[in-house]
Amino acid sequence: MSQSFLKETWAGLTWTPWYTFNQIMETKSLIPASPGMYRIKPIGLNHLMYIGQTGRNLRERVTELIRNTLKEQMPFNDPHTAAPSLWAWNDAEGWEFECSVSEVELPKEHREGLECFLLWSYRVEDGESTFCNHGRFHQNYEKSKSRKSGFRGGKLQVLDQCNYAWGKSSSPLCFQGTPTSSDFMGLPWSNFIDIKQISDIPNKRGVYRVKGLKTNTILYIGQSKQLKNRLREHMKKNWGQEVKYSFCVIENTKDYQLKEIENDLIGAFFSLDNSVPTYQFKNLKIISY
């Protein structure tokens, strides 16, 4: 276990030892009943399956995930979105899993920013994403939907059919520039434009930044399959100051790859001073005209 993402000191946090799912269910007190971060890996393999966070209770969150993962049928997509994916990998590969957690007391937005930072750090070190974050899913399985929908996923029956949500990760972004610079994270960003230049934005896949002109800081980082439509929506929101928008078109990417890139940007932003853009994980009010 030479990889730093497997160590008990990863990313400057204090992590518990790795406990198997069976050990945790037999002795639930192995997991603290406090907010924090958790990571999951296959027993005997040195890559991560999932990184998550909770603001309520790690013990409840992890045991809930384990119970759903160990069900005979693929669990529904709620209450834990990672459970169907872990179930699929167990069913396909016979993998069993172990978990390690870190107690972290942070406000919601900062905790979610730390999750992005850990996911980005893992990508940089390992060269690919965790198997169950960003919407990735086993290529030979269809994912369950919500409990309300009643749709339970399972193995695809058509031999040549593959789940679109699996494949190669996007290349992890390495830190470069500053959050407002034209070369941030090595991407070819557009100039910052205002609402009058909406027609100049292509309606293609990509990522974008919202910059506040009063504070000269990035207020939000996002991704979209239709950049022009998404930024039109943002132009209706109350950012508390005049804003401009910068975007980067990234064509020929799958949905999960766009989410990986978005996460890298947020994770890198968090690495600067342990914070996220002002409105990153908040719901903004729509301005009424």
mmCIF file of C-alpha atoms in Angstrom:
data_model
loop_
_atom_site.group_PDB
_atom_site.id
_atom_site.type_symbol
_atom_site.label_atom_id
_atom_site.label_comp_id
_atom_site.label_asym_id
_atom_site.label_seq_id
_atom_site.Cartn_x
_atom_site.Cartn_y
_atom_site.Cartn_z
ATOM 1 C CA MET A 1 0.000 0.000 0.000
ATOM 2 C CA SER A 2 2.464 2.644 -1.158
ATOM 3 C CA GLN A 3 -0.171 4.932 -2.670
ATOM 4 C CA SER A 4 -0.832 7.925 -0.446
ATOM 5 C CA PHE A 5 -4.610 7.710 -1.024
ATOM 6 C CA LEU A 6 -4.620 4.445 0.938
ATOM 7 C CA LYS A 7 -2.728 5.784 3.945
ATOM 8 C CA GLU A 8 -4.168 6.898 7.283
ATOM 9 C CA THR A 9 -2.682 10.377 6.784
ATOM 10 C CA TRP A 10 -3.958 11.000 3.241
ATOM 11 C CA ALA A 11 -4.483 14.666 2.342
ATOM 12 C CA GLY A 12 -3.541 15.795 5.841
ATOM 13 C CA LEU A 13 -6.580 14.099 7.420
ATOM 14 C CA THR A 14 -6.665 11.424 10.116
ATOM 15 C CA TRP A 15 -8.255 8.262 8.715
ATOM 16 C CA THR A 16 -9.275 5.070 10.494
ATOM 17 C CA PRO A 17 -7.732 1.741 9.492
ATOM 18 C CA TRP A 18 -9.426 -0.124 6.631
ATOM 19 C CA TYR A 19 -12.318 -2.259 7.898
ATOM 20 C CA THR A 20 -14.169 -4.813 5.782
ATOM 21 C CA PHE A 21 -17.891 -4.378 5.281
ATOM 22 C CA ASN A 22 -18.463 -7.495 7.395
ATOM 23 C CA GLN A 23 -16.313 -6.153 10.241
ATOM 24 C CA ILE A 24 -18.249 -2.893 10.246
ATOM 25 C CA MET A 25 -21.639 -4.613 10.321
ATOM 26 C CA GLU A 26 -20.482 -6.879 13.150
ATOM 27 C CA THR A 27 -19.000 -3.990 15.183
ATOM 28 C CA LYS A 28 -20.631 -0.744 14.100
ATOM 29 C CA SER A 29 -18.697 1.234 16.719
ATOM 30 C CA LEU A 30 -15.599 0.898 14.500
ATOM 31 C CA ILE A 31 -17.063 3.856 12.599
ATOM 32 C CA PRO A 32 -17.505 7.114 14.577
ATOM 33 C CA ALA A 33 -20.986 8.633 14.850
ATOM 34 C CA SER A 34 -19.907 12.055 13.604
ATOM 35 C CA PRO A 35 -19.710 14.036 10.339
ATOM 36 C CA GLY A 36 -16.842 13.351 8.001
ATOM 37 C CA MET A 37 -15.408 11.762 4.886
ATOM 38 C CA TYR A 38 -15.285 8.129 3.829
ATOM 39 C CA ARG A 39 -13.483 6.110 1.156
ATOM 40 C CA ILE A 40 -14.144 2.607 -0.171
ATOM 41 C CA LYS A 41 -11.855 0.136 -1.963
ATOM 42 C CA PRO A 42 -11.958 -3.526 -3.032
ATOM 43 C CA ILE A 43 -10.248 -5.895 -0.599
ATOM 44 C CA GLY A 44 -6.788 -6.768 -1.938
ATOM 45 C CA LEU A 45 -6.807 -4.132 -4.685
ATOM 46 C CA ASN A 46 -5.158 -0.722 -4.555
ATOM 47 C CA HIS A 47 -7.679 1.565 -6.173
ATOM 48 C CA LEU A 48 -10.621 3.463 -4.737
ATOM 49 C CA MET A 49 -14.215 2.738 -5.634
ATOM 50 C CA TYR A 50 -15.868 5.716 -3.985
ATOM 51 C CA ILE A 51 -15.192 8.852 -1.935
ATOM 52 C CA GLY A 52 -18.075 10.459 -0.046
ATOM 53 C CA GLN A 53 -18.991 12.794 2.780
ATOM 54 C CA THR A 54 -21.776 13.258 5.268
ATOM 55 C CA GLY A 55 -22.756 16.053 7.610
ATOM 56 C CA ARG A 56 -24.837 13.903 9.919
ATOM 57 C CA ASN A 57 -23.370 10.569 11.034
ATOM 58 C CA LEU A 58 -20.617 8.497 9.417
ATOM 59 C CA ARG A 59 -21.735 5.343 11.204
ATOM 60 C CA GLU A 60 -25.296 5.634 9.917
ATOM 61 C CA ARG A 61 -24.210 6.639 6.420
ATOM 62 C CA VAL A 62 -21.667 3.861 5.980
ATOM 63 C CA THR A 63 -23.807 1.079 7.452
ATOM 64 C CA GLU A 64 -26.734 2.237 5.305
ATOM 65 C CA LEU A 65 -24.493 1.999 2.239
ATOM 66 C CA ILE A 66 -23.244 -1.452 3.238
ATOM 67 C CA ARG A 67 -26.748 -2.835 3.852
ATOM 68 C CA ASN A 68 -27.868 -1.714 0.413
ATOM 69 C CA THR A 69 -24.709 -2.940 -1.329
ATOM 70 C CA LEU A 70 -25.120 -6.425 0.178
ATOM 71 C CA LYS A 71 -28.743 -6.917 -0.930
ATOM 72 C CA GLU A 72 -29.568 -9.864 -3.198
ATOM 73 C CA GLN A 73 -30.979 -7.591 -5.897
ATOM 74 C CA MET A 74 -29.455 -4.332 -7.096
ATOM 75 C CA PRO A 75 -30.649 -1.661 -4.637
ATOM 76 C CA PHE A 76 -32.492 1.462 -5.706
ATOM 77 C CA ASN A 77 -30.601 4.688 -6.378
ATOM 78 C CA ASP A 78 -31.747 6.094 -3.048
ATOM 79 C CA PRO A 79 -30.944 6.587 -0.237
ATOM 80 C CA HIS A 80 -27.365 6.056 -1.479
ATOM 81 C CA THR A 81 -26.377 6.586 -5.119
ATOM 82 C CA ALA A 82 -23.150 4.567 -4.758
ATOM 83 C CA ALA A 83 -24.866 1.369 -3.574
ATOM 84 C CA PRO A 84 -26.111 0.201 -7.017
ATOM 85 C CA SER A 85 -22.655 0.734 -8.485
ATOM 86 C CA LEU A 86 -20.843 -1.148 -5.725
ATOM 87 C CA TRP A 87 -23.447 -3.908 -6.018
ATOM 88 C CA ALA A 88 -22.781 -4.206 -9.767
ATOM 89 C CA TRP A 89 -19.012 -4.513 -9.306
ATOM 90 C CA ASN A 90 -19.508 -7.131 -6.600
ATOM 91 C CA ASP A 91 -21.882 -9.091 -8.820
ATOM 92 C CA ALA A 92 -19.642 -8.855 -11.887
ATOM 93 C CA GLU A 93 -16.185 -9.294 -10.345
ATOM 94 C CA GLY A 94 -16.892 -10.887 -6.982
ATOM 95 C CA TRP A 95 -15.196 -7.961 -5.258
ATOM 96 C CA GLU A 96 -15.769 -7.432 -1.558
ATOM 97 C CA PHE A 97 -15.104 -4.046 -0.057
ATOM 98 C CA GLU A 98 -13.525 -2.257 2.881
ATOM 99 C CA CYS A 99 -13.946 1.252 4.202
ATOM 100 C CA SER A 100 -11.921 3.920 5.990
ATOM 101 C CA VAL A 101 -13.315 7.168 7.403
ATOM 102 C CA SER A 102 -12.115 10.521 8.706
ATOM 103 C CA GLU A 103 -13.982 12.702 11.199
ATOM 104 C CA VAL A 104 -14.309 16.221 9.797
ATOM 105 C CA GLU A 105 -16.285 19.098 11.297
ATOM 106 C CA LEU A 106 -16.862 21.626 8.501
ATOM 107 C CA PRO A 107 -19.786 23.660 7.135
ATOM 108 C CA LYS A 108 -21.682 21.895 4.345
ATOM 109 C CA GLU A 109 -20.141 23.862 1.471
ATOM 110 C CA HIS A 110 -16.592 23.355 2.752
ATOM 111 C CA ARG A 111 -17.199 19.654 3.378
ATOM 112 C CA GLU A 112 -18.418 19.212 -0.203
ATOM 113 C CA GLY A 113 -15.396 21.183 -1.383
ATOM 114 C CA LEU A 114 -13.118 18.820 0.537
ATOM 115 C CA GLU A 115 -14.826 15.883 -1.189
ATOM 116 C CA CYS A 116 -14.036 17.492 -4.577
ATOM 117 C CA PHE A 117 -10.441 18.038 -3.465
ATOM 118 C CA LEU A 118 -10.033 14.384 -2.448
ATOM 119 C CA LEU A 119 -11.547 13.167 -5.730
ATOM 120 C CA TRP A 120 -9.216 15.446 -7.703
ATOM 121 C CA SER A 121 -6.178 14.431 -5.620
ATOM 122 C CA TYR A 122 -6.980 10.782 -6.236
ATOM 123 C CA ARG A 123 -7.288 11.358 -9.986
ATOM 124 C CA VAL A 124 -3.936 13.149 -10.124
ATOM 125 C CA GLU A 125 -2.175 10.371 -8.216
ATOM 126 C CA ASP A 126 -3.867 7.328 -9.752
ATOM 127 C CA GLY A 127 -4.443 8.666 -13.258
ATOM 128 C CA GLU A 128 -8.156 7.884 -13.311
ATOM 129 C CA SER A 129 -11.295 8.452 -11.276
ATOM 130 C CA THR A 130 -12.844 6.298 -8.612
ATOM 131 C CA PHE A 131 -15.150 3.682 -10.137
ATOM 132 C CA CYS A 132 -18.399 4.911 -8.572
ATOM 133 C CA ASN A 133 -18.181 8.734 -8.438
ATOM 134 C CA HIS A 134 -19.188 11.205 -11.171
ATOM 135 C CA GLY A 135 -21.926 8.882 -12.435
ATOM 136 C CA ARG A 136 -19.550 6.113 -13.591
ATOM 137 C CA PHE A 137 -21.153 2.676 -13.701
ATOM 138 C CA HIS A 138 -20.200 -0.879 -14.700
ATOM 139 C CA GLN A 139 -20.448 -1.265 -18.464
ATOM 140 C CA ASN A 140 -22.430 -4.515 -18.333
ATOM 141 C CA TYR A 141 -25.124 -3.292 -15.915
ATOM 142 C CA GLU A 142 -28.033 -0.878 -15.948
ATOM 143 C CA LYS A 143 -28.401 1.310 -12.867
ATOM 144 C CA SER A 144 -31.501 1.287 -10.671
ATOM 145 C CA LYS A 145 -33.581 4.433 -10.482
ATOM 146 C CA SER A 146 -35.278 5.894 -7.408
ATOM 147 C CA ARG A 147 -37.384 3.821 -5.034
ATOM 148 C CA LYS A 148 -40.408 5.876 -6.094
ATOM 149 C CA SER A 149 -39.928 4.906 -9.747
ATOM 150 C CA GLY A 150 -39.874 1.221 -8.875
ATOM 151 C CA PHE A 151 -37.225 0.516 -11.525
ATOM 152 C CA ARG A 152 -34.556 -1.881 -10.300
ATOM 153 C CA GLY A 153 -31.463 -2.307 -12.464
ATOM 154 C CA GLY A 154 -29.338 -5.344 -13.112
ATOM 155 C CA LYS A 155 -27.128 -7.058 -15.647
ATOM 156 C CA LEU A 156 -27.717 -6.096 -19.263
ATOM 157 C CA GLN A 157 -29.157 -9.027 -21.170
ATOM 158 C CA VAL A 158 -28.002 -8.045 -24.660
ATOM 159 C CA LEU A 159 -24.405 -9.212 -25.068
ATOM 160 C CA ASP A 160 -23.235 -6.331 -27.252
ATOM 161 C CA GLN A 161 -25.039 -3.676 -25.171
ATOM 162 C CA CYS A 162 -22.848 -1.524 -22.907
ATOM 163 C CA ASN A 163 -23.609 1.151 -20.342
ATOM 164 C CA TYR A 164 -22.641 4.564 -21.711
ATOM 165 C CA ALA A 165 -21.566 5.603 -18.194
ATOM 166 C CA TRP A 166 -18.393 3.538 -18.276
ATOM 167 C CA GLY A 167 -15.118 4.001 -20.083
ATOM 168 C CA LYS A 168 -11.832 5.810 -19.813
ATOM 169 C CA SER A 169 -11.580 8.723 -17.410
ATOM 170 C CA SER A 170 -10.803 12.165 -18.725
ATOM 171 C CA SER A 171 -7.165 13.093 -18.155
ATOM 172 C CA PRO A 172 -6.798 14.589 -14.662
ATOM 173 C CA LEU A 173 -6.111 18.317 -14.706
ATOM 174 C CA CYS A 174 -2.926 19.582 -13.057
ATOM 175 C CA PHE A 175 -2.823 22.872 -11.209
ATOM 176 C CA GLN A 176 -1.963 25.871 -13.352
ATOM 177 C CA GLY A 177 -2.707 29.590 -13.277
ATOM 178 C CA THR A 178 -5.285 31.117 -10.943
ATOM 179 C CA PRO A 179 -9.088 30.629 -10.833
ATOM 180 C CA THR A 180 -9.644 33.817 -12.886
ATOM 181 C CA SER A 181 -6.745 33.412 -15.330
ATOM 182 C CA SER A 182 -7.083 32.410 -18.990
ATOM 183 C CA ASP A 183 -4.947 29.298 -18.400
ATOM 184 C CA PHE A 184 -6.571 28.021 -15.192
ATOM 185 C CA MET A 185 -5.874 24.287 -14.894
ATOM 186 C CA GLY A 186 -4.415 24.235 -18.397
ATOM 187 C CA LEU A 187 -7.743 24.689 -20.191
ATOM 188 C CA PRO A 188 -8.260 27.091 -23.145
ATOM 189 C CA TRP A 189 -10.775 29.450 -21.523
ATOM 190 C CA SER A 190 -12.635 32.143 -23.402
ATOM 191 C CA ASN A 191 -12.405 35.776 -22.384
ATOM 192 C CA PHE A 192 -14.926 36.814 -19.721
ATOM 193 C CA ILE A 193 -18.068 38.074 -21.469
ATOM 194 C CA ASP A 194 -21.251 39.773 -20.271
ATOM 195 C CA ILE A 195 -24.951 39.202 -20.892
ATOM 196 C CA LYS A 196 -24.870 41.215 -24.127
ATOM 197 C CA GLN A 197 -22.543 38.640 -25.695
ATOM 198 C CA ILE A 198 -24.729 35.580 -25.086
ATOM 199 C CA SER A 199 -24.920 34.940 -28.845
ATOM 200 C CA ASP A 200 -21.152 34.359 -28.880
ATOM 201 C CA ILE A 201 -21.443 31.317 -26.621
ATOM 202 C CA PRO A 202 -21.625 27.983 -28.499
ATOM 203 C CA ASN A 203 -24.338 25.576 -27.392
ATOM 204 C CA LYS A 204 -21.845 22.752 -26.947
ATOM 205 C CA ARG A 205 -20.425 20.651 -24.137
ATOM 206 C CA GLY A 206 -17.990 22.269 -21.769
ATOM 207 C CA VAL A 207 -17.225 23.915 -18.451
ATOM 208 C CA TYR A 208 -17.668 27.511 -17.342
ATOM 209 C CA ARG A 209 -16.819 30.072 -14.658
ATOM 210 C CA VAL A 210 -18.883 32.928 -13.244
ATOM 211 C CA LYS A 211 -16.812 35.891 -12.036
ATOM 212 C CA GLY A 212 -18.058 38.712 -9.815
ATOM 213 C CA LEU A 213 -16.847 42.077 -11.082
ATOM 214 C CA LYS A 214 -17.049 43.781 -7.688
ATOM 215 C CA THR A 215 -15.006 41.143 -5.873
ATOM 216 C CA ASN A 216 -12.995 39.986 -8.930
ATOM 217 C CA THR A 217 -13.421 36.408 -7.710
ATOM 218 C CA ILE A 218 -14.946 33.249 -9.130
ATOM 219 C CA LEU A 219 -18.464 32.814 -7.753
ATOM 220 C CA TYR A 220 -19.323 29.506 -9.410
ATOM 221 C CA ILE A 221 -17.820 26.715 -11.531
ATOM 222 C CA GLY A 222 -20.030 24.409 -13.600
ATOM 223 C CA GLN A 223 -20.376 22.081 -16.567
ATOM 224 C CA SER A 224 -23.070 21.611 -19.164
ATOM 225 C CA LYS A 225 -23.914 19.674 -22.293
ATOM 226 C CA GLN A 226 -25.339 22.934 -23.704
ATOM 227 C CA LEU A 227 -23.249 25.887 -22.589
ATOM 228 C CA LYS A 228 -25.372 28.661 -24.111
ATOM 229 C CA ASN A 229 -28.604 27.338 -22.588
ATOM 230 C CA ARG A 230 -27.010 26.864 -19.164
ATOM 231 C CA LEU A 231 -25.488 30.334 -19.071
ATOM 232 C CA ARG A 232 -28.805 31.857 -20.152
ATOM 233 C CA GLU A 233 -30.288 30.261 -17.021
ATOM 234 C CA HIS A 234 -27.480 31.673 -14.874
ATOM 235 C CA MET A 235 -28.061 35.152 -16.258
ATOM 236 C CA LYS A 236 -31.484 35.114 -14.576
ATOM 237 C CA LYS A 237 -29.996 34.483 -11.132
ATOM 238 C CA ASN A 238 -29.131 36.960 -8.421
ATOM 239 C CA TRP A 239 -25.371 36.857 -7.952
ATOM 240 C CA GLY A 240 -25.363 39.895 -5.669
ATOM 241 C CA GLN A 241 -23.192 41.854 -8.114
ATOM 242 C CA GLU A 242 -22.544 42.274 -11.816
ATOM 243 C CA VAL A 243 -20.952 39.162 -13.296
ATOM 244 C CA LYS A 244 -19.189 37.923 -16.406
ATOM 245 C CA TYR A 245 -18.835 34.435 -17.804
ATOM 246 C CA SER A 246 -15.925 32.445 -19.204
ATOM 247 C CA PHE A 247 -16.273 29.027 -20.822
ATOM 248 C CA CYS A 248 -14.247 26.222 -22.343
ATOM 249 C CA VAL A 249 -15.748 23.941 -25.000
ATOM 250 C CA ILE A 250 -14.839 20.284 -24.437
ATOM 251 C CA GLU A 251 -16.392 18.185 -27.191
ATOM 252 C CA ASN A 252 -16.417 14.393 -27.567
ATOM 253 C CA THR A 253 -16.778 13.803 -23.844
ATOM 254 C CA LYS A 254 -19.184 11.580 -21.966
ATOM 255 C CA ASP A 255 -21.354 12.993 -19.203
ATOM 256 C CA TYR A 256 -19.182 11.554 -16.430
ATOM 257 C CA GLN A 257 -16.038 12.960 -18.065
ATOM 258 C CA LEU A 258 -17.476 16.483 -17.958
ATOM 259 C CA LYS A 259 -18.282 15.947 -14.286
ATOM 260 C CA GLU A 260 -14.702 14.774 -13.665
ATOM 261 C CA ILE A 261 -13.334 17.970 -15.200
ATOM 262 C CA GLU A 262 -15.778 20.145 -13.259
ATOM 263 C CA ASN A 263 -14.748 18.364 -10.068
ATOM 264 C CA ASP A 264 -11.044 18.906 -10.813
ATOM 265 C CA LEU A 265 -11.669 22.640 -11.154
ATOM 266 C CA ILE A 266 -13.571 22.850 -7.857
ATOM 267 C CA GLY A 267 -11.035 20.613 -6.093
ATOM 268 C CA ALA A 268 -8.141 22.767 -7.281
ATOM 269 C CA PHE A 269 -9.980 25.922 -6.178
ATOM 270 C CA PHE A 270 -10.440 24.340 -2.731
ATOM 271 C CA SER A 271 -6.718 23.554 -2.521
ATOM 272 C CA LEU A 272 -5.865 27.264 -2.461
ATOM 273 C CA ASP A 273 -7.423 28.186 0.897
ATOM 274 C CA ASN A 274 -9.834 25.381 1.855
ATOM 275 C CA SER A 275 -12.857 27.183 0.436
ATOM 276 C CA VAL A 276 -15.148 26.925 -2.584
ATOM 277 C CA PRO A 277 -16.581 29.606 -4.898
ATOM 278 C CA THR A 278 -19.144 31.706 -3.013
ATOM 279 C CA TYR A 279 -22.232 30.143 -4.612
ATOM 280 C CA GLN A 280 -20.844 26.707 -5.500
ATOM 281 C CA PHE A 281 -23.177 24.532 -3.456
ATOM 282 C CA LYS A 282 -26.032 26.986 -2.940
ATOM 283 C CA ASN A 283 -29.363 27.521 -4.693
ATOM 284 C CA LEU A 284 -29.566 31.032 -6.081
ATOM 285 C CA LYS A 285 -32.803 32.973 -6.345
ATOM 286 C CA ILE A 286 -34.180 33.815 -9.766
ATOM 287 C CA ILE A 287 -34.446 37.538 -10.482
ATOM 288 C CA SER A 288 -37.997 38.642 -11.343
ATOM 289 C CA TYR A 289 -38.249 41.224 -14.088
#
